[in-house]
Amino acid sequence: MTDLDARPGRTARRTLPGAAPALLGYAAVRALGLLALCVWSAVRDKDAYTLLTARWDSLWYARIAEHGYGYEIRLPNGDVHADLAFFPLLPWLERLGQAVTPLSYADAGFAAGTLASFAAAWGIFAVADLLYGRRAGVCAVLLWAVLPVGIVQSMAYSESLFTALAAWSLYAVLTGRWVAAGTLALLAGLTRPVGLAVVAAVWAAGTASWRRERGARRIGPSARRRSAAPEPGARPTPYAPSPARAPVREGAPVGRRALGMLLAPLGTAGYVLWVGHRTGEGPLGYLDVQAGWRNGFDGGYAFARFVGEKFTSFPSAVAGAALAAGVALVIRLYVVCVRQRQPLPLLVYAGLVTALALCASSYFGSKPRLLVPAFPLLLPLALALARLPTRRSVLVTAGAAVASALYGAFWLNGSGPP
């Protein structure tokens, strides 16, 4: 895998000027999506803002922000939907926004989600630009914006917040800022259960870095120079990292790396242990809370059975085929990521996010939304888009943006994200 430990002088602030076109393009796509939602909702006599801020999970987040934890709903079939299933960082931000501004809790959630979506877009650009250059970075952001369920990035949901923390944590890992990486992983772990993927990425990178340094000490500097020399006649891979673009700086302080790895799991572990203490069920208490929502990890059996049942009749068979094709595309993209030798932390992160989304027994309609944070899967497509002539890439992106806006409006006015 490609290893990038640190890029001297490469700070988040210095990426902002280069990210400006990506952020402007992202704003345009999101504005188009919101416009389509407003028009579609008006035709259906619904309020678009209510769909964005006061339905589904956003209601749970706002209630936690206002009243704290302790609310649950008991359904006729015996299931218990408890608010302890929702991690606390977004409600904390909503409470803070309500306290320091005239906004309501729902408004503060919408503001937090919107600001976080731009932070996420910036982070995605920073990672892609570091690895493959500015043009690929812009394309990666635009592809993330035009996801079919991209409208969720503009909702009072936690997907944008989590993606922002994950992207910047991965960027910190790639640039050798271990304490920042661990701190951001800690916050990601307070945002969603899939924060475990960020923790695993930090730990995998830290372990690999330690092993690489240990091996380097064994072989000595002269052997390292010989092994690093390119083979005669070797040609660089287009859009691949090169020593000139991302020089490797070994020897990150062991203490900082250890501290970052120590900080990373504290968010997830702290909340899970707190839930276990509150419910009196011990460390497995959070799993019991999720079971009340019919959420669990079954290796994808329930989802596969759901897709298979779609093929029992002709009308639903079309939906089944689309679902199967979507899953195949996601898996195919991950395989391409591996073949393109993405850095280890990105592969670990994307792999776990994808596995947790596809192999969970949760509500199947939410799976596209759960894949929104898996932005490394978009990097192969970003590279392909970056290779196209500018006019063609603009046309492709514009067409995808229109399709995404229309689907998002249809989606939220229909079943929507649970």
Coordinates of C-alpha atoms in Angstrom, one line a residue, residues 167 315 401:
A167 CA -12.0 12.9 6.5
P315 CA -42.5 -5.3 -10.7
A401 CA -26.3 16.9 -10.1

